[in-house]
CSV table of C-alpha atoms and ligand atoms in Angstrom, one decimal:
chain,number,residue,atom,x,y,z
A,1,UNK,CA,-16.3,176.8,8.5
A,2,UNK,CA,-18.5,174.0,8.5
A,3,UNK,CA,-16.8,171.0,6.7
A,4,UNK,CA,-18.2,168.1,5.5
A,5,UNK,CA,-15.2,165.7,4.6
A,6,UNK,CA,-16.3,162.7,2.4
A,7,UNK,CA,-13.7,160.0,3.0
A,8,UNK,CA,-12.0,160.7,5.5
A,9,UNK,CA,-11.6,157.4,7.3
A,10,UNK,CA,-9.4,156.3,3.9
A,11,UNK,CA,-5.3,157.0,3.6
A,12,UNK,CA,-5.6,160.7,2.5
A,13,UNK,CA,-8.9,161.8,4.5
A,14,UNK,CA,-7.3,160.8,7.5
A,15,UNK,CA,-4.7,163.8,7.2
A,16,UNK,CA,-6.7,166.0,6.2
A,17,UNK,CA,-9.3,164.9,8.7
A,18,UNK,CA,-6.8,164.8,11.3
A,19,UNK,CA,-4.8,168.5,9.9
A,20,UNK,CA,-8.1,170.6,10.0
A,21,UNK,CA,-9.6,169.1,13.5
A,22,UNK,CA,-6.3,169.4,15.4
A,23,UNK,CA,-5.3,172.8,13.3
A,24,UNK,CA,-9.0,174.8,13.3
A,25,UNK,CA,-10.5,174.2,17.0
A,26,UNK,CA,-13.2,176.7,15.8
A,27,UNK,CA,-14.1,174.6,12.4
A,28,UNK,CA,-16.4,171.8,12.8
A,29,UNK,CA,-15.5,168.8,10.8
A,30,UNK,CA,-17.9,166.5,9.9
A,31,UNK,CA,-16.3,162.6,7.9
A,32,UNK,CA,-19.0,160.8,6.0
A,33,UNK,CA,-17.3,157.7,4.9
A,34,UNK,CA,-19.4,154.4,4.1
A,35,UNK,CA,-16.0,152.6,5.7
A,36,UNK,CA,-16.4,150.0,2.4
A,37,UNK,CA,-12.6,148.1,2.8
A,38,UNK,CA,-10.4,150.9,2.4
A,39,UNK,CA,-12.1,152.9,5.4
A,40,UNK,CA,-10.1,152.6,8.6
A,41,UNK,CA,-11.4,154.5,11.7
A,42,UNK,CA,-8.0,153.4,13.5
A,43,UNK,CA,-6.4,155.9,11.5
A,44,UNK,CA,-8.3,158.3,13.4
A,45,UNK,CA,-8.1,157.2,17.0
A,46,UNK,CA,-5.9,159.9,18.6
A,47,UNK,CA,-8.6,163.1,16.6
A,48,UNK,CA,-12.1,161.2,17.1
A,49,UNK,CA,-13.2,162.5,20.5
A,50,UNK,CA,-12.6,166.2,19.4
A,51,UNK,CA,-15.2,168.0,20.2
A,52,UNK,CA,-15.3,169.7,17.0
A,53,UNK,CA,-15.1,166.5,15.1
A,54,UNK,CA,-17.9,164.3,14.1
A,55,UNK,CA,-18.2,161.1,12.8
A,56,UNK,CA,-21.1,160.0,10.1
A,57,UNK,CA,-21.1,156.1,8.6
A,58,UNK,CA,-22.9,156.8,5.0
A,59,UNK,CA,-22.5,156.6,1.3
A,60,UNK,CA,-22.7,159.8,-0.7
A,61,UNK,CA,-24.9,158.4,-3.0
A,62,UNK,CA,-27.3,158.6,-0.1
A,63,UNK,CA,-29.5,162.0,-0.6
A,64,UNK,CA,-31.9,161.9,2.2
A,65,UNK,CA,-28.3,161.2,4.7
A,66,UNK,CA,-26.5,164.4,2.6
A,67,UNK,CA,-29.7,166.2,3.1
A,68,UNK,CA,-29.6,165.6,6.6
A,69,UNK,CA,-26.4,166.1,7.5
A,70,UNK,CA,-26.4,169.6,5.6
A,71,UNK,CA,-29.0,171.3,7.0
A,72,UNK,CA,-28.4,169.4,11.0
A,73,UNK,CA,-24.4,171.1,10.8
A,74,UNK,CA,-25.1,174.2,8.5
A,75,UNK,CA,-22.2,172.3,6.0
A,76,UNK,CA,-20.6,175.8,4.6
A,77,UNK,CA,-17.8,174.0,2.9
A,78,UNK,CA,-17.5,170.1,1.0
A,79,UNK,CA,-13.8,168.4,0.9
A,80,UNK,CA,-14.6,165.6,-1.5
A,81,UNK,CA,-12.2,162.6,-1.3
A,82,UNK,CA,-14.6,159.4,-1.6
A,83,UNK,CA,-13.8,157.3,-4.1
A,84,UNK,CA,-13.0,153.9,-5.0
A,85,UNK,CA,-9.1,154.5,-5.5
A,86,UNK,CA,-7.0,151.5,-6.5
A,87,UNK,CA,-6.5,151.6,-10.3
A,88,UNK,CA,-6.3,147.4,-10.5
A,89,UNK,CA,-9.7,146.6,-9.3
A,90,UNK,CA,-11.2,149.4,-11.2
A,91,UNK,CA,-9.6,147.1,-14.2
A,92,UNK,CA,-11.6,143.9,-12.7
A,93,UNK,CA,-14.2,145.8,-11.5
A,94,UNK,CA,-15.6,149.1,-13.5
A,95,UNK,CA,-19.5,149.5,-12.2
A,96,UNK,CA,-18.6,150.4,-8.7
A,97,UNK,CA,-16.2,153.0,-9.9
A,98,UNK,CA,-19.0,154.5,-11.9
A,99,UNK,CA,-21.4,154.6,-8.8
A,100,UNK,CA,-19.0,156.4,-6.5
A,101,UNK,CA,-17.1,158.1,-8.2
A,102,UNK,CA,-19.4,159.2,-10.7
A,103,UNK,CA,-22.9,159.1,-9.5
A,104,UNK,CA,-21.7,159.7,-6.0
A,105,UNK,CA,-19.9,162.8,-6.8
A,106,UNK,CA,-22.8,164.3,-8.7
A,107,UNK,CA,-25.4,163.4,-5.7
A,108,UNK,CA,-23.4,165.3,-3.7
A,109,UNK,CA,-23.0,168.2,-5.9
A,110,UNK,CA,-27.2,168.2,-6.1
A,111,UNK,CA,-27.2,168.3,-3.0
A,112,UNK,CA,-24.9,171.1,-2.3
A,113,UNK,CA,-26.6,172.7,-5.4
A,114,UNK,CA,-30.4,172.4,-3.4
A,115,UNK,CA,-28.5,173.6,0.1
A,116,UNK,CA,-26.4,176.4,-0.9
A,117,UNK,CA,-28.2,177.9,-4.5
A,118,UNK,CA,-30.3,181.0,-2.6
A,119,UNK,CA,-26.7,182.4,-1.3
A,120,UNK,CA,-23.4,180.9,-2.5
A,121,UNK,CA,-21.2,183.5,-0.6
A,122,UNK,CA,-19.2,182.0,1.8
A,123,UNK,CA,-19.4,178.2,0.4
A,124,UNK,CA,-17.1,176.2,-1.3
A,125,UNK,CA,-17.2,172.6,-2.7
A,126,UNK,CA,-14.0,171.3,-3.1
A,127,UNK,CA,-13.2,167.9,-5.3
A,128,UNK,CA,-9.9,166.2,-4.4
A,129,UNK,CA,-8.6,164.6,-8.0
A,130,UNK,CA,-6.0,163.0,-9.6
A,131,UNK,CA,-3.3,163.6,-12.3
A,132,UNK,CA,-4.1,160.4,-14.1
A,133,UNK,CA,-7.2,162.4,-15.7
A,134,UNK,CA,-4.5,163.7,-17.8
A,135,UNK,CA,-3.9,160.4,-19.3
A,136,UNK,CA,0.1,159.1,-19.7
A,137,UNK,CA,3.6,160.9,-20.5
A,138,UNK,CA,6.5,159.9,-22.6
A,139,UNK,CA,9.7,159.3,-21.0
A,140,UNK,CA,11.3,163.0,-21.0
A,141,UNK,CA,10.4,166.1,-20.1
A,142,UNK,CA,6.8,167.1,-20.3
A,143,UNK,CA,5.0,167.8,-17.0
A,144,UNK,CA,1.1,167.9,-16.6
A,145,UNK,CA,-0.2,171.3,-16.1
A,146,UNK,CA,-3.5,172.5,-15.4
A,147,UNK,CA,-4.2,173.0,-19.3
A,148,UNK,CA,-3.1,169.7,-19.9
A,149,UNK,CA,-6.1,168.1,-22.2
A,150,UNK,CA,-7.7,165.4,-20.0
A,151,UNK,CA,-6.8,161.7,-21.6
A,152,UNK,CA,-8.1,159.2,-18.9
A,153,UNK,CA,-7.3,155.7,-20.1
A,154,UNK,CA,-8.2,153.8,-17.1
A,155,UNK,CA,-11.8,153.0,-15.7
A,156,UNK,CA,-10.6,154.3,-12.7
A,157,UNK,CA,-8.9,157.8,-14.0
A,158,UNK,CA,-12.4,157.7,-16.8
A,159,UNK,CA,-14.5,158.0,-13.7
A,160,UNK,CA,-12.4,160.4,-11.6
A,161,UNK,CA,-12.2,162.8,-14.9
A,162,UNK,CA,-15.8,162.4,-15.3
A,163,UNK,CA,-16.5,163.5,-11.9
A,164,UNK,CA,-14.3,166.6,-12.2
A,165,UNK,CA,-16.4,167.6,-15.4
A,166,UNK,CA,-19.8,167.5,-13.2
A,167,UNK,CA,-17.8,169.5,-10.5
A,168,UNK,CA,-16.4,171.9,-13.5
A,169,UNK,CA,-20.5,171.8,-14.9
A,170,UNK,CA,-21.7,173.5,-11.9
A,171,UNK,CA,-19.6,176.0,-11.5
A,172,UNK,CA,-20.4,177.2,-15.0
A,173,UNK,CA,-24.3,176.4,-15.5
A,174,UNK,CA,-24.9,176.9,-11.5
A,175,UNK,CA,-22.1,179.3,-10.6
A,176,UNK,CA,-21.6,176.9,-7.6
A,177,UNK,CA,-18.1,177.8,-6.3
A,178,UNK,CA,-16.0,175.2,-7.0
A,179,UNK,CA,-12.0,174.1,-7.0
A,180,UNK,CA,-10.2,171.3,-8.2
A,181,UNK,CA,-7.0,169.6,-6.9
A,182,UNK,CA,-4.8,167.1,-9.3
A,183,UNK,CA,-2.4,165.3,-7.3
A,184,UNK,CA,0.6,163.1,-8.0
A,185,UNK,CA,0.7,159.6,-6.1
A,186,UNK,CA,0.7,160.3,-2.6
A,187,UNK,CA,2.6,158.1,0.0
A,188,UNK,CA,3.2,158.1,3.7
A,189,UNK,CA,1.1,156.1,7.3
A,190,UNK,CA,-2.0,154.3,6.9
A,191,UNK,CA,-1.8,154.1,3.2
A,192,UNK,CA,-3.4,150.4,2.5
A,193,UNK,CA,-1.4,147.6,1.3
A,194,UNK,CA,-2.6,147.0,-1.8
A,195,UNK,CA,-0.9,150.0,-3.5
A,196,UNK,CA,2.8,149.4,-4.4
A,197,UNK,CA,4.7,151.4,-1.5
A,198,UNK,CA,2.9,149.8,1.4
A,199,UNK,CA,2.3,146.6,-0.6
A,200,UNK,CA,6.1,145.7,-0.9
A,201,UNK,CA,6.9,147.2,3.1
A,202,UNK,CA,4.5,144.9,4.0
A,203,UNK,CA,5.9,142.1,1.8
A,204,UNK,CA,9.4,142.8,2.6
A,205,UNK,CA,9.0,142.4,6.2
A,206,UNK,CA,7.2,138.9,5.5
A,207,UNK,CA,9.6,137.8,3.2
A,208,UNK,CA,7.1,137.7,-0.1
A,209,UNK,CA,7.4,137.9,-3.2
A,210,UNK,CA,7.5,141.6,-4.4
A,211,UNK,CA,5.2,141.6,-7.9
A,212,UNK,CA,6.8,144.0,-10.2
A,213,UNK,CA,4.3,144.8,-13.2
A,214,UNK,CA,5.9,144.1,-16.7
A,215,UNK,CA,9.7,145.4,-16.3
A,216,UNK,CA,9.0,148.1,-13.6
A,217,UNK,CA,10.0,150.8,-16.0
A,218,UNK,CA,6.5,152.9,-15.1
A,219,UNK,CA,7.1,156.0,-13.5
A,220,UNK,CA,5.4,157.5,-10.7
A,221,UNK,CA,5.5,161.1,-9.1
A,222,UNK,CA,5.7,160.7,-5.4
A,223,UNK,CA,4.3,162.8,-2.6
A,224,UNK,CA,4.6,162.7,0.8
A,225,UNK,CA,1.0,162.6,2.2
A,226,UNK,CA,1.5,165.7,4.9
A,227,UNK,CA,2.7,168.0,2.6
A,228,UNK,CA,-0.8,166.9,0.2
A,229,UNK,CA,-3.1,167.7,3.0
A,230,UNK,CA,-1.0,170.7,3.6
A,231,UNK,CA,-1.5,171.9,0.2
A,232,UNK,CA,-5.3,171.1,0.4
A,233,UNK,CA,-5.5,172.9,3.4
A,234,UNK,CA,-3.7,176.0,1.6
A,235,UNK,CA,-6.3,175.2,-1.5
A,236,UNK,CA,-9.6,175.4,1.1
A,237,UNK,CA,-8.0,178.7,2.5
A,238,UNK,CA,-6.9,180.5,-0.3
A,239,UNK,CA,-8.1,179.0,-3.8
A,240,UNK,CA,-10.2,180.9,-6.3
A,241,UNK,CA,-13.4,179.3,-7.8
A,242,UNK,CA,-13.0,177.6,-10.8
A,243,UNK,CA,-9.6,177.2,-10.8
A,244,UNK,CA,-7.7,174.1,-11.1
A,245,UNK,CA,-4.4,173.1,-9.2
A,246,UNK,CA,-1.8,170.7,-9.9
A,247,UNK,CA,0.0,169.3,-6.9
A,248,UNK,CA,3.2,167.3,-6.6
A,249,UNK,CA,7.0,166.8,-5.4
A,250,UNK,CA,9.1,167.1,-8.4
A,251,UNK,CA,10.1,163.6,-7.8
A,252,UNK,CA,9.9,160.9,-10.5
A,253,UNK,CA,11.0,157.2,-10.2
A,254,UNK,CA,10.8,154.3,-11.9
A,255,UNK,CA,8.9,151.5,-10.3
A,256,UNK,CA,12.1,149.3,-10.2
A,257,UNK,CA,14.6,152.1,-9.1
A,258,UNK,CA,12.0,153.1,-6.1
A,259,UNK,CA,12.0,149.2,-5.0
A,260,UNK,CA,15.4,148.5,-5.0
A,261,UNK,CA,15.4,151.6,-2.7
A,262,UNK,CA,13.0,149.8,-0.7
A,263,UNK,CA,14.6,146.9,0.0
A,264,UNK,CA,18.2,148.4,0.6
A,265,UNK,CA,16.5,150.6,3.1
A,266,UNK,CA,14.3,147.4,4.4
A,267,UNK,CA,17.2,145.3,5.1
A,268,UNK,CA,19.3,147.9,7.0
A,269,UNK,CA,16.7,148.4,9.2
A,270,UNK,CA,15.4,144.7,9.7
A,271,UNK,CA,19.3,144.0,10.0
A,272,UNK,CA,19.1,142.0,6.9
A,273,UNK,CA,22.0,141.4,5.1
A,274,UNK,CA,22.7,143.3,2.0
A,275,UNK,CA,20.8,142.8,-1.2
A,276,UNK,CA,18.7,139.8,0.6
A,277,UNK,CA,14.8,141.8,0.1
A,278,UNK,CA,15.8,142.1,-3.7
A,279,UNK,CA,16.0,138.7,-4.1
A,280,UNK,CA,12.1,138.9,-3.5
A,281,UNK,CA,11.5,141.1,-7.0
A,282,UNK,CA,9.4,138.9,-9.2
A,283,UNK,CA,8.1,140.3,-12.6
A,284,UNK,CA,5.0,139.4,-13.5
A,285,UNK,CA,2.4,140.1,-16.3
A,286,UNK,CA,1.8,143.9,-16.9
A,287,UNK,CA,-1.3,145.8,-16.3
A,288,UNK,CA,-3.6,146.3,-18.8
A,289,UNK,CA,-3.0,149.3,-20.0
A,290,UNK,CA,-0.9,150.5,-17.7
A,291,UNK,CA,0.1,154.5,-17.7
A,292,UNK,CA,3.8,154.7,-19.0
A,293,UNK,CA,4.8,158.0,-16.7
A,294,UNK,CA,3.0,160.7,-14.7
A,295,UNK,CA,4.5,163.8,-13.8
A,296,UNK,CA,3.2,167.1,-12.4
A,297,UNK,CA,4.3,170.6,-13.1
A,298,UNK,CA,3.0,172.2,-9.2
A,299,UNK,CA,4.3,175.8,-10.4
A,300,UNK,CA,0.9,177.3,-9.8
A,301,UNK,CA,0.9,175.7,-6.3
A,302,UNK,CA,3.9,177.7,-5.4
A,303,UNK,CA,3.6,180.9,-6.9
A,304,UNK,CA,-0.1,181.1,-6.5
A,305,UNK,CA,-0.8,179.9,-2.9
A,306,UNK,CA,3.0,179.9,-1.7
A,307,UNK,CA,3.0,176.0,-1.4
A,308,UNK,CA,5.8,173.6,-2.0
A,309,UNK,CA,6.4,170.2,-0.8
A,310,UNK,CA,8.6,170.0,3.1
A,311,UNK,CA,9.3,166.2,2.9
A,312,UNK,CA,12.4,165.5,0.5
A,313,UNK,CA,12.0,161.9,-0.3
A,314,UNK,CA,14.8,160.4,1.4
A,315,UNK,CA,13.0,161.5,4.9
A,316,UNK,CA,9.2,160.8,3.9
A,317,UNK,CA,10.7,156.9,3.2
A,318,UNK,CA,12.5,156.5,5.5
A,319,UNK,CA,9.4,157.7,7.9
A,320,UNK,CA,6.9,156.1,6.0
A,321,UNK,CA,8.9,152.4,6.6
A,322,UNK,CA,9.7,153.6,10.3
A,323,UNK,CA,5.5,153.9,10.7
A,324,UNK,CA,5.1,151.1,9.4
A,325,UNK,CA,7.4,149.0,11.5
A,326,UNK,CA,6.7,150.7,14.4
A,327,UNK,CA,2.7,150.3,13.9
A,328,UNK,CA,2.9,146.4,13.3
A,329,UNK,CA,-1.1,146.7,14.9
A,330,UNK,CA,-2.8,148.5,12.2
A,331,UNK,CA,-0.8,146.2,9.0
A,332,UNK,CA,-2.2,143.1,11.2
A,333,UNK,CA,-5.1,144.8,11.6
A,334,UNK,CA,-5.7,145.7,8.1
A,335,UNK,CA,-4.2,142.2,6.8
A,336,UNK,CA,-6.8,140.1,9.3
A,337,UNK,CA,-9.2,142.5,8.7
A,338,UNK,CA,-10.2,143.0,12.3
A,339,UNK,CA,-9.7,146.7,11.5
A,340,UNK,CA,-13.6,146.7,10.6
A,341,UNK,CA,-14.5,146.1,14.0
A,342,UNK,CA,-13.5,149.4,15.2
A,343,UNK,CA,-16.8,151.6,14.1
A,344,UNK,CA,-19.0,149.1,15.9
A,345,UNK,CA,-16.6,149.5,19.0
A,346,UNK,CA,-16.6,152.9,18.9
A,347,UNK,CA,-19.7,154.1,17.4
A,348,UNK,CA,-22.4,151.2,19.1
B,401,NAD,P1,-8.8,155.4,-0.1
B,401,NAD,O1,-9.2,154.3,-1.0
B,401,NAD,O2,-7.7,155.1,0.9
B,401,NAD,O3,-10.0,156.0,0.7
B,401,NAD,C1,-11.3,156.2,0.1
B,401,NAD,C2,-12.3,156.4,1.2
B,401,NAD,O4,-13.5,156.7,0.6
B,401,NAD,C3,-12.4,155.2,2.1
B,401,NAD,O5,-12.4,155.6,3.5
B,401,NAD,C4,-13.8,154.6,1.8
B,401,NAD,O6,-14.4,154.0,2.8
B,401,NAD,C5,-14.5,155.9,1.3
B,401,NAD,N1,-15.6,155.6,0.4
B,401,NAD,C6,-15.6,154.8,-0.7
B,401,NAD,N2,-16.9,154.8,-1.3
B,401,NAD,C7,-17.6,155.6,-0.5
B,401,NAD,C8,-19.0,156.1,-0.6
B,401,NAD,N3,-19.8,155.6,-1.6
B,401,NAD,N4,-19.5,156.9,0.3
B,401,NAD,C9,-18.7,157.4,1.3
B,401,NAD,N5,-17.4,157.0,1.5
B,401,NAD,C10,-16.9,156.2,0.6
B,401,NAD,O7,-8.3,156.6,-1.1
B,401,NAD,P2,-7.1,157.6,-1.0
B,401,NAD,O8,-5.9,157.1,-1.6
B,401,NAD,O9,-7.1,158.2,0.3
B,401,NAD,O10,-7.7,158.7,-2.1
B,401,NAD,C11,-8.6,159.7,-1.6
B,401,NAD,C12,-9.0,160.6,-2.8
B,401,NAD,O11,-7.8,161.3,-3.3
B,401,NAD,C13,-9.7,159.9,-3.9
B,401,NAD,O12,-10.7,160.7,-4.4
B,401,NAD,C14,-8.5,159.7,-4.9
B,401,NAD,O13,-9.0,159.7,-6.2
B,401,NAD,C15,-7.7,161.0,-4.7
B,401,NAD,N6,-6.3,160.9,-5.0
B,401,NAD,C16,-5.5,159.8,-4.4
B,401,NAD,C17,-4.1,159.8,-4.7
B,401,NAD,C18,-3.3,158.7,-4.1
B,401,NAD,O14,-2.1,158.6,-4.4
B,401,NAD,N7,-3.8,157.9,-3.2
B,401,NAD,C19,-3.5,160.8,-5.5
B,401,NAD,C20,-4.4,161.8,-6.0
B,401,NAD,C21,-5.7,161.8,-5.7
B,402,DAU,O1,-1.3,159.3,-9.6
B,402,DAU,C1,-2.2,159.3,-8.6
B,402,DAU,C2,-2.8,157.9,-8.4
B,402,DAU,O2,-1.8,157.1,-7.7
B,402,DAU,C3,-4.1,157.9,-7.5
B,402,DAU,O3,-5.1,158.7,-8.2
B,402,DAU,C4,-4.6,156.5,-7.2
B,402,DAU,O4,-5.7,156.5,-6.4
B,402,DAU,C5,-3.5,155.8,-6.6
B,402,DAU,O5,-3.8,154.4,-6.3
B,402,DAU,C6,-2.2,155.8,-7.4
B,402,DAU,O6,-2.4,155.0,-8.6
B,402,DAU,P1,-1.2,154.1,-9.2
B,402,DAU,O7,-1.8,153.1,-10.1
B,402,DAU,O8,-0.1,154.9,-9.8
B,402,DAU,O9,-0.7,153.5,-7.8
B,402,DAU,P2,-0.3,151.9,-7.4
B,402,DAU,O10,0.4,152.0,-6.1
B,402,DAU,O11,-1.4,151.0,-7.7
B,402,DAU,O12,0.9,151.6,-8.5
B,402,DAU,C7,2.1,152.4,-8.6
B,402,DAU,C8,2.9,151.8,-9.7
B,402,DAU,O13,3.4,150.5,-9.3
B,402,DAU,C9,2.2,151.5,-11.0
B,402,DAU,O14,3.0,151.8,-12.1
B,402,DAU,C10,1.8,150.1,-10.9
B,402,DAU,C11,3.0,149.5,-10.2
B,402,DAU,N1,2.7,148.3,-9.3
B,402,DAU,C12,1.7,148.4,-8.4
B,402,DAU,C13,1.3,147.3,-7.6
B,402,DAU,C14,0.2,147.4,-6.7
B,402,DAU,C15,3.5,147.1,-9.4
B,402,DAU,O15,4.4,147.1,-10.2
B,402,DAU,N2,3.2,146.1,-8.6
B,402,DAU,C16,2.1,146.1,-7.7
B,402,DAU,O16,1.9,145.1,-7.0
């Protein structure tokens, strides 16, 4: 295989960059990533002088680069993860959303449309998506499955959905092969803090205020980040085309209940004395219309493709906030920003 990862310098491409580089010697990987602010080549720096890995600094909306890189590494396969990800600016900010996520996404699918249309055997272009296409849950019982309706009520989960209807378009008006992945919220190393897990770590160990949107009653689905490129990894190997997978751990909290976690677990480690990090929750104004629960019914992962989650979620915290106290560098790094300085260190 010849795999062109899009985003892979970003929290999730940098598994699965660094799971199919170090697990498939004979693959080449090839990580276009324009490195906007959520790109981090430091999450890469023990994989990027593989010799079957390859670095390219570009926007997918950029044909005459996807051109390029297509026919100068034979690209057999696309892992499609670029995207502007953070739900709140997509609130402040919708356009940009559009243009990657959107726009970029269908580029690339042109582009793999004009490079792979005389023979599709053997290709695959793979779109890495999101359960908030489905839209929001009551509190109870209901899981998302794949033939949950999609319902996206953010900009950001309006442009993701869109982009998975382009991807679904072409497999049925092109026959491109095609599969789709909806995952839960993932969580883990190099995950930036601006999204609420490494957010409050990072908070916590300065001693700030933890912002807790309206009464932290939300839920989330959490998911280790290994066990998501493991199951992405099982998808590229063994998915069918034009099927759809839901991914995720079975493991719902409420904002408020996974904080207080935080903390507790924050101050026996920082030898802080009991109950002192909650002191920092502080509830602030909601989010506009923020998604009441999300939770993701992964059945077809495990009977289909004979995935299921290895990280409980008392051992992927508890090693998420060990890598982050024990990689002080990259939150400084990210924080300052210095971070961006590594692609012309590494790559000039
Ligand atoms: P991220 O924001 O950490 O990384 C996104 C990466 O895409 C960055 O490296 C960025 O530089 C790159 N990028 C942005 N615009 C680009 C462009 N125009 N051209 C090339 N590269 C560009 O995101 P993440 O959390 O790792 O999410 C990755 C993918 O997985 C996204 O598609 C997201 O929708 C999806 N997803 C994320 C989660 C989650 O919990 N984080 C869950 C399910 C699905
Ligand atoms: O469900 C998958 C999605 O999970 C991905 O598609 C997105 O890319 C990813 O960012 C994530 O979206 P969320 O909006 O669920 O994640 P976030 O970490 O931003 O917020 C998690 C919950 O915590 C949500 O209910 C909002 C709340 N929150 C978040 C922040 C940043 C707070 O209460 N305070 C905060 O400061």
């Amino acid at each position: 295989m010849n795999i062109l990862i899009t985003g892979g310098a970003g929290f999730i491409g940098s598994h699965i960059v660094r799971r199919l580089v170090t697990h498939y010697p004979a693959y080449q990987i090839i990580n276009l990533d324009l490195l906007t602010y959520a790109g981090n080549l430091e999450n890469l720096k023990d994989v990027d002088q593989s010799p079957n890995y390859t670095f390219v600094k570009g926007d997918i909306g950029d044909e005459s680069l996807l051109d390029e890189i297509f026919t100068k590494h034979n690209i057999t396969h696309v892992v499609h993860l670029a995207a502007e990800s953070h739900v709140d600016r997509s609130i402040k900010d919708p356009l940009v959303f559009i243009k990657t996520n959107v726009l970029g996404t269908a580029n690339l699918l042109q582009v793999a449309k004009k490079h792979w249309q005389e023979n599709y055997e053997g290709k695959l272009f793979y779109q890495v998506s999101t359960d908030e296409v489905y839209g929001s849950l009551n509190m109870g019982f209901d899981l998302f499955t794949e033939k949950t309706a999609y319902d996206p009520r953010s900009p950001y989960s309006a442009s993701k959905a869109s982009a998975d209807h382009f991807v679904r378009a072409f497999y049925h008006t092109y026959h491109m092969p095609v599969v789709i992945s909806n995952c839960s919220n993932n969580y883990g190393p190099n995950h930036f803090p601006e999204k609420l897990i490494p957010l409050f770590i990072h908070n916590i160990i300065q001693k700030k205020s933890l912002p807790v949107y309206g009464k932290g009653e939300n839920i989330r689905d959490w998911l280790y980040v290994e066990d998501h490129a493991r199951a992405i990894d099982c998808i590229l190997h063994k998915g069918q085309p034009g099927e759809t997978y839901n991914i995720g751990g079975h493991n719902e909290w409420t904002n408020i209940d996974l904080i207080k976690l935080l903390c507790d677990i924050m101050d026996r480690k920082l030898g802080r004395s009991a109950g002192e990090s909650r002191e920092l929750i502080t509830y602030v104004t909601d989010r506009a219309g923020h998604d009441l629960r999300y939770a993701i019914d992964a059945t077809k992962m495990e009977v289909e493709l004979d995935w299921l989650p290895v990280e409980t979620f008392e051992t992927g915290i508890e090693k998420t906030i060990d890598w982050y106290l024990n990689n002080k560098e990259w939150l400084d790094h990210v924080t300052s920003g210095s971070y961006q300085e590594y692609y012309s260190k590494m790559y000039h």
